[in-house]
Short mmCIF file of C-alpha atoms in Angstrom, two decimals:
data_model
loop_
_atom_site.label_atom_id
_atom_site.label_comp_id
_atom_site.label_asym_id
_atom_site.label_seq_id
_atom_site.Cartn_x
_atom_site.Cartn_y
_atom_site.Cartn_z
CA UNK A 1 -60.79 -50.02 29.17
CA UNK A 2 -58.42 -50.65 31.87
CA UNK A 3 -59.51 -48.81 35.78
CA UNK A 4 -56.90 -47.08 35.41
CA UNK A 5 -57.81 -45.23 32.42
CA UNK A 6 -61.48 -44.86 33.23
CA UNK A 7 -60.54 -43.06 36.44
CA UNK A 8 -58.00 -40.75 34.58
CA UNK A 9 -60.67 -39.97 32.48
CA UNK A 10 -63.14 -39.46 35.20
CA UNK A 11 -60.76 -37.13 36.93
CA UNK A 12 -60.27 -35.26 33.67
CA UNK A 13 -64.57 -35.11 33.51
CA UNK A 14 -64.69 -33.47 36.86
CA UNK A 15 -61.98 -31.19 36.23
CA UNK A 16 -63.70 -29.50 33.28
CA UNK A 17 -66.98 -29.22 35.39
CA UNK A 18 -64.95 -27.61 37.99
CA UNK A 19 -63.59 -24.92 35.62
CA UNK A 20 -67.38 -24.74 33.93
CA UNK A 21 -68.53 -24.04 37.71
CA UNK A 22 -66.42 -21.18 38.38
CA UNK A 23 -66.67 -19.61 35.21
CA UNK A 24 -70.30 -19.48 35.48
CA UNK A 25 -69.60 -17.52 39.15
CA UNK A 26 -67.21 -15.10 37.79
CA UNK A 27 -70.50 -14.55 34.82
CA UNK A 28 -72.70 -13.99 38.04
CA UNK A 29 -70.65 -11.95 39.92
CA UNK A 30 -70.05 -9.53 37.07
CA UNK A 31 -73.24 -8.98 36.21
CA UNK A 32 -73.61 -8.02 40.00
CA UNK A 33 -71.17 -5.73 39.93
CA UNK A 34 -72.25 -3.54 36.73
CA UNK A 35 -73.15 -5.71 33.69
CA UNK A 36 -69.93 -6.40 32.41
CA UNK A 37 -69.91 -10.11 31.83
CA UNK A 38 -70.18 -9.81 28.45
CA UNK A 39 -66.07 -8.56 28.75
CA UNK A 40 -64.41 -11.85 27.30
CA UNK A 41 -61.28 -10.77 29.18
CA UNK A 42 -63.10 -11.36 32.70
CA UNK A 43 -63.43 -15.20 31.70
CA UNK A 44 -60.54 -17.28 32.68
CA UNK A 45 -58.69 -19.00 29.59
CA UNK A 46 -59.72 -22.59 29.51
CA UNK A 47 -56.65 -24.91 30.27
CA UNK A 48 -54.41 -26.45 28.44
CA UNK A 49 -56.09 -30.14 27.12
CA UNK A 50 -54.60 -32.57 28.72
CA UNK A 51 -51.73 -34.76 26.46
CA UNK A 52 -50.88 -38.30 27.15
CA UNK A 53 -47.52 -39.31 28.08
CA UNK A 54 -47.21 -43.15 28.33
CA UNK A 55 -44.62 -44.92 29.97
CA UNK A 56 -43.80 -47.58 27.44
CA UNK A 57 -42.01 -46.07 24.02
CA UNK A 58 -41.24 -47.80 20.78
CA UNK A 59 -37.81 -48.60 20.32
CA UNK A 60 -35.77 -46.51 17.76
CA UNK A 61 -35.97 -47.86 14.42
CA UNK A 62 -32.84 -46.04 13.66
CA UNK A 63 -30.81 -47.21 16.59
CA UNK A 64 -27.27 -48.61 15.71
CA UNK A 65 -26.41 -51.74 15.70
CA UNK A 66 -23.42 -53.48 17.25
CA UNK A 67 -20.19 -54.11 15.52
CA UNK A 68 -19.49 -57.39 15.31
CA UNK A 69 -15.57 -57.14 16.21
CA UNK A 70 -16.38 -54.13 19.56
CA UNK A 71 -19.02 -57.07 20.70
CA UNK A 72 -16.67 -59.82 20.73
CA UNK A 73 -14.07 -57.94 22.21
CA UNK A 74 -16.96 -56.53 25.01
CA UNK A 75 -18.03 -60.16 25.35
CA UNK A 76 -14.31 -61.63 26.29
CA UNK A 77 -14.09 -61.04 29.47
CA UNK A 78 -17.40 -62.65 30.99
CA UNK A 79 -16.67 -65.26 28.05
CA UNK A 80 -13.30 -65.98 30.06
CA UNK A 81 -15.32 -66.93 33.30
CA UNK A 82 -14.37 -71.19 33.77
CA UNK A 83 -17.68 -71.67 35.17
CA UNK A 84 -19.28 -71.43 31.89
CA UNK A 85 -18.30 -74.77 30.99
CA UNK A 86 -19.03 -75.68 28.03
CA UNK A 87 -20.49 -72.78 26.24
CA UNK A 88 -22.37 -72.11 22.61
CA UNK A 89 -24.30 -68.89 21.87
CA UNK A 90 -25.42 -66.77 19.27
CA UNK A 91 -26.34 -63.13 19.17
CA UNK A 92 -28.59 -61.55 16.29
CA UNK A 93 -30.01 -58.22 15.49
CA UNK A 94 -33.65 -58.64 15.79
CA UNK A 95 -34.40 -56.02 12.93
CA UNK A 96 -32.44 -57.50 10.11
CA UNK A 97 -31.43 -61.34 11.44
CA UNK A 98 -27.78 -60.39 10.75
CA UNK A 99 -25.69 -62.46 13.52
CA UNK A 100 -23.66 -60.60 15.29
CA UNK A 101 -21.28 -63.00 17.33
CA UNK A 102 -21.64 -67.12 17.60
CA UNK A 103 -19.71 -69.97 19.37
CA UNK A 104 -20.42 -73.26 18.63
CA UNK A 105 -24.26 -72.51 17.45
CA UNK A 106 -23.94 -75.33 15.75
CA UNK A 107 -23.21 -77.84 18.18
CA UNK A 108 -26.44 -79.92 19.34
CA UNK A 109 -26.21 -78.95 23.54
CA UNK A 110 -28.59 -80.06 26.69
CA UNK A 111 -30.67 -77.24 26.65
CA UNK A 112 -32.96 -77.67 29.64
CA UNK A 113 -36.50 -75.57 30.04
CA UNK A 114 -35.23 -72.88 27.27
CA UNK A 115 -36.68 -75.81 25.16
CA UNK A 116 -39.99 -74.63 26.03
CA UNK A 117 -39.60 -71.37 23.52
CA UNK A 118 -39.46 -74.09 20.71
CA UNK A 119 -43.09 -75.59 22.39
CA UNK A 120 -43.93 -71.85 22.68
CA UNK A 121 -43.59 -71.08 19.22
CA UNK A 122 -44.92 -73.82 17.67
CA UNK A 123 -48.29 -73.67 19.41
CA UNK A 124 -48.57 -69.98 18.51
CA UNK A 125 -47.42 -71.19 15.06
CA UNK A 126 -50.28 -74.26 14.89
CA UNK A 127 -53.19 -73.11 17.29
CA UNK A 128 -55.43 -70.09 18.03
CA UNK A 129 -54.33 -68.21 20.76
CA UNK A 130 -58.05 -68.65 21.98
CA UNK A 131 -58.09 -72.23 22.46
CA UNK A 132 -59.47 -74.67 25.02
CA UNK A 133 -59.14 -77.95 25.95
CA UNK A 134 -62.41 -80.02 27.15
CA UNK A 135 -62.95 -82.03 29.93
CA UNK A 136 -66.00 -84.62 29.63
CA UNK A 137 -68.11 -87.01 31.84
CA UNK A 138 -69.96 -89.00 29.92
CA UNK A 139 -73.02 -91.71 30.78
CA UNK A 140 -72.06 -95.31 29.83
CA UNK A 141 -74.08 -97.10 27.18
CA UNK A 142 -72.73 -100.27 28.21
CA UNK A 143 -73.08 -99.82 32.37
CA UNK A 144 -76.32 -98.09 33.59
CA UNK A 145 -75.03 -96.10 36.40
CA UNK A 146 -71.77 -95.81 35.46
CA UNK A 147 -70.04 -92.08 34.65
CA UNK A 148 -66.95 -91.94 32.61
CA UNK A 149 -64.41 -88.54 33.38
CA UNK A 150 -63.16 -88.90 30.17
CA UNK A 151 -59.59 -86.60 29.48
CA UNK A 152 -59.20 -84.03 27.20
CA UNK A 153 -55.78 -83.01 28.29
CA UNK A 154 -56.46 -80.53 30.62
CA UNK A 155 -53.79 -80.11 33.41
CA UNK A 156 -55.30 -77.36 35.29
CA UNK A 157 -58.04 -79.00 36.26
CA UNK A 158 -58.72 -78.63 39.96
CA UNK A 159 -60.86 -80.57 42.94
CA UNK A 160 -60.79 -77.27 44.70
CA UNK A 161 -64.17 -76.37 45.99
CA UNK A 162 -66.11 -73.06 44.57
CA UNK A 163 -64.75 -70.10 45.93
CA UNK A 164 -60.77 -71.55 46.97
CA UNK A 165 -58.28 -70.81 45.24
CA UNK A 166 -56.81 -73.04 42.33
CA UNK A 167 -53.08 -73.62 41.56
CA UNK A 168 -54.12 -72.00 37.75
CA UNK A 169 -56.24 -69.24 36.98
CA UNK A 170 -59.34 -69.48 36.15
CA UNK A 171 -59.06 -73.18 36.03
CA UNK A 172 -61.92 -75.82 35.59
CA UNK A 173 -63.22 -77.43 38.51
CA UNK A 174 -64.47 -80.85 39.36
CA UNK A 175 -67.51 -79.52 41.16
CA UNK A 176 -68.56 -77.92 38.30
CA UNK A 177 -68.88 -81.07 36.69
CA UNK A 178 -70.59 -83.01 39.61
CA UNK A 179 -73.12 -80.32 39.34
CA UNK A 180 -74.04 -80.77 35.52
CA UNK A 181 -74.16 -84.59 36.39
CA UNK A 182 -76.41 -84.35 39.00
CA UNK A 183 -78.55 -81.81 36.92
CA UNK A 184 -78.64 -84.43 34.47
CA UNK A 185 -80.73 -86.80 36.53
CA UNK A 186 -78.61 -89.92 36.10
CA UNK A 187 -78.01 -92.07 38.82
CA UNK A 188 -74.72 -92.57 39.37
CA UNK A 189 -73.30 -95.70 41.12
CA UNK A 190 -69.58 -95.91 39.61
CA UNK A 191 -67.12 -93.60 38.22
CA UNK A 192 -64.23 -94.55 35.79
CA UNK A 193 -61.56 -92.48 34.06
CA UNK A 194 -60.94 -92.26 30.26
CA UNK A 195 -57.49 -91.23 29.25
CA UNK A 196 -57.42 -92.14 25.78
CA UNK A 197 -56.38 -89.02 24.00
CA UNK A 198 -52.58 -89.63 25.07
CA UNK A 199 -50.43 -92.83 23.81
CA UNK A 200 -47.36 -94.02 24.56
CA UNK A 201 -45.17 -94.26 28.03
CA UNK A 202 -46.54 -91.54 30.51
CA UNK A 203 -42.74 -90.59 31.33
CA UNK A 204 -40.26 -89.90 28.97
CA UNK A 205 -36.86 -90.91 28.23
CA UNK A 206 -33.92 -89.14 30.57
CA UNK A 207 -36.65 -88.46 32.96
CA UNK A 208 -35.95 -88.92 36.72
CA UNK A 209 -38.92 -90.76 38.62
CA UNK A 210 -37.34 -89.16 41.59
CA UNK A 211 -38.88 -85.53 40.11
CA UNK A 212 -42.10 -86.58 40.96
CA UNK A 213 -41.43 -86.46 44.50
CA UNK A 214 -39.26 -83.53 43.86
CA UNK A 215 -42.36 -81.63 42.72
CA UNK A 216 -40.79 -81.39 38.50
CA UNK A 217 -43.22 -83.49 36.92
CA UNK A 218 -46.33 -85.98 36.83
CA UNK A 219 -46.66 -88.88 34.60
CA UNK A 220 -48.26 -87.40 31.80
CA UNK A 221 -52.19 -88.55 31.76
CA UNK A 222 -55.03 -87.08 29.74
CA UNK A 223 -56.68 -85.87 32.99
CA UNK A 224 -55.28 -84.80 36.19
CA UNK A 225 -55.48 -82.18 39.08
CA UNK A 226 -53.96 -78.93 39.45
CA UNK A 227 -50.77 -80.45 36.98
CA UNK A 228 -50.76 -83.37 39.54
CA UNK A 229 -49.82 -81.46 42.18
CA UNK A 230 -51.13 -83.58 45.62
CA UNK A 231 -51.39 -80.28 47.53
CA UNK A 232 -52.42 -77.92 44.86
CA UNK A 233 -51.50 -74.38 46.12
CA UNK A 234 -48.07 -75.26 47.05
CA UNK A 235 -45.34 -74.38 45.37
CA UNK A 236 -42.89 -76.99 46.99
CA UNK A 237 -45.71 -79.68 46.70
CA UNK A 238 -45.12 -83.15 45.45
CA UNK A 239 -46.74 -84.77 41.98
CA UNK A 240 -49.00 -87.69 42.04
CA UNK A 241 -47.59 -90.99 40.75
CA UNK A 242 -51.19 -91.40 39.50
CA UNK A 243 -52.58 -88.14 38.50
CA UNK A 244 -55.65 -89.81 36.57
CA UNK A 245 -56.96 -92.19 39.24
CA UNK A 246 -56.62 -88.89 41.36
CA UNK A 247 -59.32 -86.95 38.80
CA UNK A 248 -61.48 -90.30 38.90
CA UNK A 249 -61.78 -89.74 42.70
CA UNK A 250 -62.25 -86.66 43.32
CA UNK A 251 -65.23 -86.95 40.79
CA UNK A 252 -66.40 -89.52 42.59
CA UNK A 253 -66.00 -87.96 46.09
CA UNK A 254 -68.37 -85.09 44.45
CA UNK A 255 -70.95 -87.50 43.32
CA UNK A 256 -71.05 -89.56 46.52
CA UNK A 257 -69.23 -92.60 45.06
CA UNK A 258 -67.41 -94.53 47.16
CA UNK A 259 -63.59 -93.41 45.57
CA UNK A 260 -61.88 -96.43 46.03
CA UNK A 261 -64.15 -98.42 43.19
CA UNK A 262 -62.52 -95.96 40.88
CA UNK A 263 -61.16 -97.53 37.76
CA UNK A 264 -59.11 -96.26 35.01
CA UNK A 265 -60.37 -97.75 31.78
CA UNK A 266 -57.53 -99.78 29.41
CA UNK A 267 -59.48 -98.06 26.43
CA UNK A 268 -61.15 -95.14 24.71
CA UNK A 269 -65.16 -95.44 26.14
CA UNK A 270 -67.94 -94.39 24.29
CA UNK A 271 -71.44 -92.22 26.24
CA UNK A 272 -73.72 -89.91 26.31
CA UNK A 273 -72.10 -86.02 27.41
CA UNK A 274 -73.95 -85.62 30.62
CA UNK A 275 -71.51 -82.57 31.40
CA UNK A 276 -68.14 -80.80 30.43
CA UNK A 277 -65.60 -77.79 31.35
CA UNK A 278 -63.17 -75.85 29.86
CA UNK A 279 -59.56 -75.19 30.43
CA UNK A 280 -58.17 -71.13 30.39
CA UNK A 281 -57.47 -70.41 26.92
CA UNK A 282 -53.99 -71.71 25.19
CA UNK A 283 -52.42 -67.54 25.57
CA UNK A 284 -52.92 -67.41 29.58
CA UNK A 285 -51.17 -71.45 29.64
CA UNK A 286 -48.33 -70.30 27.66
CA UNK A 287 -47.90 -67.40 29.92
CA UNK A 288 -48.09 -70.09 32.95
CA UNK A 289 -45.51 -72.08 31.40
CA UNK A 290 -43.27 -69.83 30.30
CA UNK A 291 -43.42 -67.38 33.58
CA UNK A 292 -42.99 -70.76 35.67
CA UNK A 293 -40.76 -72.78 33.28
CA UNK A 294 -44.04 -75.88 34.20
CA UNK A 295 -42.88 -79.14 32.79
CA UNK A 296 -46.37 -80.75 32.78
CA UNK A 297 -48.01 -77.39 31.06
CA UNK A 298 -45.26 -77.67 28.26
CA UNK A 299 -45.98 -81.73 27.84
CA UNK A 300 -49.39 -80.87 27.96
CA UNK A 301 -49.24 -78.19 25.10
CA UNK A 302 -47.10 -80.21 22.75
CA UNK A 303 -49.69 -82.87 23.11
CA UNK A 304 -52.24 -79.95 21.76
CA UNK A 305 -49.82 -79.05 19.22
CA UNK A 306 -49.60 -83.06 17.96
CA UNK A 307 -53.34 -83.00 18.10
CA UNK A 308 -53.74 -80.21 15.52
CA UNK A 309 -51.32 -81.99 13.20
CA UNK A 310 -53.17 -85.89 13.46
CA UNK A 311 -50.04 -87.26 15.09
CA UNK A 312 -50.03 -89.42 18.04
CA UNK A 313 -50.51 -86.97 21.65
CA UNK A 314 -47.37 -89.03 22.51
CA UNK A 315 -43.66 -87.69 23.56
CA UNK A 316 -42.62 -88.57 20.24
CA UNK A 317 -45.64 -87.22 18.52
CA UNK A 318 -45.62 -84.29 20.35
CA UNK A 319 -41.93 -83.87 19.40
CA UNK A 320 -42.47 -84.61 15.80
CA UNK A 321 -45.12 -82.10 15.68
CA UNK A 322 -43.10 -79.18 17.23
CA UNK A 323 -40.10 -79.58 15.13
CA UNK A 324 -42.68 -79.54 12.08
CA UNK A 325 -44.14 -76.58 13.06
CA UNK A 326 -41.17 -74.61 13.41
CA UNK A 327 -39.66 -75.73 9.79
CA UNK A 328 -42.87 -74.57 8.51
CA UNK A 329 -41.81 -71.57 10.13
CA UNK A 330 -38.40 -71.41 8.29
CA UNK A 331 -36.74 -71.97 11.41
CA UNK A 332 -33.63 -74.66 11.58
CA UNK A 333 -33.92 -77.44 13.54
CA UNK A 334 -30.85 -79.45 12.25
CA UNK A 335 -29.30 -80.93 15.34
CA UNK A 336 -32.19 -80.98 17.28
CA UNK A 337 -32.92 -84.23 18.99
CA UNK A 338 -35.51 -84.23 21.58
CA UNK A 339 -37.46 -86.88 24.37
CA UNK A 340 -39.78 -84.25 25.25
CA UNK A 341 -41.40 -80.42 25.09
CA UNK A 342 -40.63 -79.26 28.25
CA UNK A 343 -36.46 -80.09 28.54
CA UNK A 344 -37.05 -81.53 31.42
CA UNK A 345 -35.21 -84.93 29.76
CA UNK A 346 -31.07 -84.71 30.25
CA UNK A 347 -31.06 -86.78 26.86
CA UNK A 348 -32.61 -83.44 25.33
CA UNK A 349 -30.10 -81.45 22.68
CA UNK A 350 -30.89 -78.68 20.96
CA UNK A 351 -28.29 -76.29 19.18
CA UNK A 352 -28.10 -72.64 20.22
CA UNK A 353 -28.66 -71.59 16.67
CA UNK A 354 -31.88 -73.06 16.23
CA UNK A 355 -33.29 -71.41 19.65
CA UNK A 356 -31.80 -67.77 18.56
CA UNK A 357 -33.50 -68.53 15.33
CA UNK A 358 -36.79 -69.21 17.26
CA UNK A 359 -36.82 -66.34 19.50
CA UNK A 360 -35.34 -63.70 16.83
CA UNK A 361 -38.36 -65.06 14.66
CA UNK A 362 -40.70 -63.76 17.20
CA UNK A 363 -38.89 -60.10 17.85
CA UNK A 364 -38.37 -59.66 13.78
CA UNK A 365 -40.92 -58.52 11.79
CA UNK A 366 -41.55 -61.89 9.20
CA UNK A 367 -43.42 -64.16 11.62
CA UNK A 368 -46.22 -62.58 13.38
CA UNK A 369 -47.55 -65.39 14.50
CA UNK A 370 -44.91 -65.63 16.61
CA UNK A 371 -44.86 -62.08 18.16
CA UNK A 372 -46.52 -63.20 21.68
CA UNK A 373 -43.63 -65.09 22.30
CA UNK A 374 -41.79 -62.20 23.22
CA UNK A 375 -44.19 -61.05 25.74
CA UNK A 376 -44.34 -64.63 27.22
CA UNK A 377 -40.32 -64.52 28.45
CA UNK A 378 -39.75 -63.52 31.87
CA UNK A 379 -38.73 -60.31 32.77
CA UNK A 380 -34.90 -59.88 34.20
CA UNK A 381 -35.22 -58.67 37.87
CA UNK A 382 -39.49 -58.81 37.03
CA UNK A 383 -40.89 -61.90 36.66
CA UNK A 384 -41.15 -65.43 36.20
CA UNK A 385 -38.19 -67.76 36.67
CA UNK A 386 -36.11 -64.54 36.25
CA UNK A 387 -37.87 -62.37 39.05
CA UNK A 388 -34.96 -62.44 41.68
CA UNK A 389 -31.86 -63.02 38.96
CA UNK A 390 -30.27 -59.84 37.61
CA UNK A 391 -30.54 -57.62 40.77
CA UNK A 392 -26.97 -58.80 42.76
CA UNK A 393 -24.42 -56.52 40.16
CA UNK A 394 -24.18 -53.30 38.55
CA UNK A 395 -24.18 -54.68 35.31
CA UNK A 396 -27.07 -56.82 36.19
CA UNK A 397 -29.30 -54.15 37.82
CA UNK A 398 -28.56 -52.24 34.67
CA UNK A 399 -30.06 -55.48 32.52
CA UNK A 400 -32.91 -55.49 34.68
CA UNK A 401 -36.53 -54.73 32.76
CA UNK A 402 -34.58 -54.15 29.60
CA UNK A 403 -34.00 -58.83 29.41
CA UNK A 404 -36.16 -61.16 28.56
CA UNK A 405 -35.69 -64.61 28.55
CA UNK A 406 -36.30 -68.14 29.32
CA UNK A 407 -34.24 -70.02 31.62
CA UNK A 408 -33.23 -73.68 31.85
CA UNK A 409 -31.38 -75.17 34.63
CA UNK A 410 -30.33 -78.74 35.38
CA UNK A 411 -27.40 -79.96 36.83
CA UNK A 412 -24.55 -78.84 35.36
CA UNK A 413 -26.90 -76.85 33.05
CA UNK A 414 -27.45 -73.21 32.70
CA UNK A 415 -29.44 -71.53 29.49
CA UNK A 416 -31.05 -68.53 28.64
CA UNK A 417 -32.71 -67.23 25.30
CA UNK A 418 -34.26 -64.38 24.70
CA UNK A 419 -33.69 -60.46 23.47
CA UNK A 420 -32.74 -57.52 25.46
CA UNK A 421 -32.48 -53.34 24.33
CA UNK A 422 -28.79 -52.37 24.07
CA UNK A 423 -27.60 -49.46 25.23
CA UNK A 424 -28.12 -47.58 22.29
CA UNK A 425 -31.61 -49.08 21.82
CA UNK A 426 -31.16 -51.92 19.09
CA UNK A 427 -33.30 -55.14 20.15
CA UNK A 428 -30.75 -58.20 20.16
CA UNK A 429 -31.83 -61.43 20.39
CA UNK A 430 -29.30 -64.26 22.21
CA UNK A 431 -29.01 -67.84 23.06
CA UNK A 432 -26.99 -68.78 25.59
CA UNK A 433 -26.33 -72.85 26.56
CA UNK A 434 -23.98 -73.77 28.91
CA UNK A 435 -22.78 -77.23 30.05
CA UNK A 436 -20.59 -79.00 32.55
CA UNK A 437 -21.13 -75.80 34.45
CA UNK A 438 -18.98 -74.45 37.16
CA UNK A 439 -21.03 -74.15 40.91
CA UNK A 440 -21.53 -70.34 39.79
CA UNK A 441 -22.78 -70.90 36.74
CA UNK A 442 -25.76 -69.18 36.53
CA UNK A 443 -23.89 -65.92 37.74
CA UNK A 444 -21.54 -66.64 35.11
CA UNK A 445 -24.10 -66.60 32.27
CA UNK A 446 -26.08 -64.11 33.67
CA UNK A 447 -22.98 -61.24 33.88
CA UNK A 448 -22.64 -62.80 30.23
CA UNK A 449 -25.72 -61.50 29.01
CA UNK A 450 -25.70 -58.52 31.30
CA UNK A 451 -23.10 -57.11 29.09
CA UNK A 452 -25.23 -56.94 25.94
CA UNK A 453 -27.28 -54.41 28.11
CA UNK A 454 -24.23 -52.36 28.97
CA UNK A 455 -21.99 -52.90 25.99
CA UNK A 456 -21.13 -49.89 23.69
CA UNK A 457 -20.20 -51.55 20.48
CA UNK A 458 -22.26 -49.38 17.74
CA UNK A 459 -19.41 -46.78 17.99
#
């Protein structure tokens, strides 16, 4: 039970003793005054019991729907806008699927982060909600003394000491595992790193190494701190270049190792466990990806989603496992060619049919898997990526709570997917890509979906 409700319920505890206590005085005081307690009508009526009114509703399952021909006509005007660019959408009724309006759908587009709702819905299509990834040190059969951090795909693991704060929540910490070492009794003299579990190049195609200076992305290791970040509880910090070597160290550093002896092994290792952590389960990492639209989260969580399927934890086996999950889902993919899970790659395409698929999957009533999804997209004028977008117009204050969605941004890039409550309370779902973008192109595709909020088209 939530504080909240236990102090409501406290309050409503108290209030009944109160009314017990002064009904038991106005008993006393009649009997004082001549015996006539027993008179029901000197009792006060008990009140009313209390009723709960909560803030969130259901939405009308009998709400009308757009017509098609009112919505396109609504939809012109923002549609007109030149800083769109280039610009493919779909909009669907999230009750029945039936599509409601569509521009190019078809056409394969650089979607940016919204790719991350296709890396969303597979893992909540492939993996329990529940899950963890592992972080090991094991003792070297080979080396006495030597301690092997050995990767498990964790990104949130941090070098923070007990009691700071971590750039995650709730995330693992290397002096948790220095402890369990040193409880061990082994004598440590060296530390390496194992970061077997991933394959493959550790940046992917269309990726700019500039982004790891601009704070976008890490090379993509089996191991690292706080998603690479080299001052963790900044949000304008830089990434490491060498986000493994980093864990190595700071392991070492806890252990009393000299750091710079730290070496990061060409190949899997094999040990004793001496010790181990845990990452947050996969439900609160999706939330941290989505909310934050994190690059090395997504990577990290296609990897998982690979794992599940025995394909490589690669960029391509990560991609090949995401696509497969969703056409298990009996979601299209035609069209969709991608480098990566995050979108973070300009040679990504995806087509604007397959993400409206995805994300009117999730608010329709076929896949529940899928259903978190929805509560994973930022909130228009809330939170996330979209916590100060929505709030500069009319139309978009009027949006505001009643969007969801995930952006994507690169240059020349705008996107946005997700559903939002018409006016006359039907859930639509949208997606919304937009290239060779105008310099107010955001604005431009936010007033577009604005006016799905606003529009009148059932009547």
């Amino acid at each position: 039970m939530r504080p909240t409700q236990w102090r409501r319920s406290t309050h409503v505890v108290i209030g009944v003793a109160v009314v017990l206590v002064v009904a038991a005085v106005v008993v006393v005081a009649a009997l004082l005054r001549g015996g006539q307690a027993s008179d029901a009508s000197a009792i006060p009526a008990a009140p009313a019991p209390a009723t709960a009114n909560p803030g969130i509703k259901p939405v009308s399952d009998s709400a009308d729907k757009p017509v098609p021909d009112k919505l396109a006509a609504t939809l012109a005007l923002t549609l007109a806008d030149p800083n769109l660019g280039a610009f493919t959408g779909r909009i669907t009724d999230a009750a029945t699927g039936e599509q409601l309006w569509t521009q190019g759908a078809d056409v394969p587009m650089q979607p940016a982060s919204v790719t991350k709702v296709l890396t969303t819905a597979a893992a909540l299509h492939a993996l329990d909600r529940d899950a963890r990834l592992t972080t090991k040190v094991l003792a070297s059969n080979r080396r006495p003394g030597l301690v092997v951090l050995k990767g498990g795909g964790d990104p949130t693991l941090s070098a923070a000491p007990k009691g700071q704060d971590t750039w995650y929540r709730d995330a693992a910490r290397v002096s948790d595992l220095a402890d369990q070492v040193m409880r061990s009794g082994t004598k440590v003299t060296a530390v390496a790193v194992d970061v077997s579990a991933f394959s493959g190049p550790t940046m992917a195609p269309g990726w700019d190494p500039l982004d790891i200076d601009g704070g976008d992305i890490a090379p993509m290791e089996a191991v690292m701190l706080d998603g690479g970040r080299t001052q963790p509880v900044s949000v304008d910090s830089t990434r490491s270049k060498t986000p493994a070597l980093d864990a190595g160290r700071a392991l070492a550093v806890a252990l009393r190792v000299d750091p710079a002896t730290v070496t990061v092994l060409p190949s899997g290792s094999d040990g004793d466990e001496i010790a181990s952590v845990q990452s947050p389960p996969l439900i609160e990492r999706l939330r941290e990806m989505m909310n934050n639209s994190d690059n090395v989260m997504a990577e990290s969580i296609g990897r998982e989603v690979a794992a599940a399927q025995g394909k490589p934890q690669s960029f391509e086996g990560s991609v090949r496992a995401v696509l497969g999950e969703l056409d298990s889902a009996d979601i299209d993919t035609s069209g969709s060619r991608l480098m990566d899970c995050s979108g973070l790659s300009v040679d990504d395409r995806l087509t604007a049919e397959t993400l409206d698929e995805t994300v009117n999957a999730a608010a329709g009533p076929d896949q529940p898997k899928l259903r978190p999804l929805v509560d994973l997209l930022p909130i228009a004028g809330g939170s996330g990526t979209l916590s100060n977008r929505f709030l500069d117009t009319d139309a978009g204050r009027a949006s505001a709570g009643w969007l969801r969605a995930k952006t994507g941004s690169l240059t020349g890039t705008n996107s946005l997917v997700g559903i939002v409550t018409d006016a006359s309370g039907r859930v639509l779902s949208f997606a919304f890509i937009s290239n060779n973008a105008g310099p107010s192109g955001r604005t431009a595709i936010d007033a577009f979906a604005a006016t799905l909020r606003s529009c009148g088209c059932s009547t």
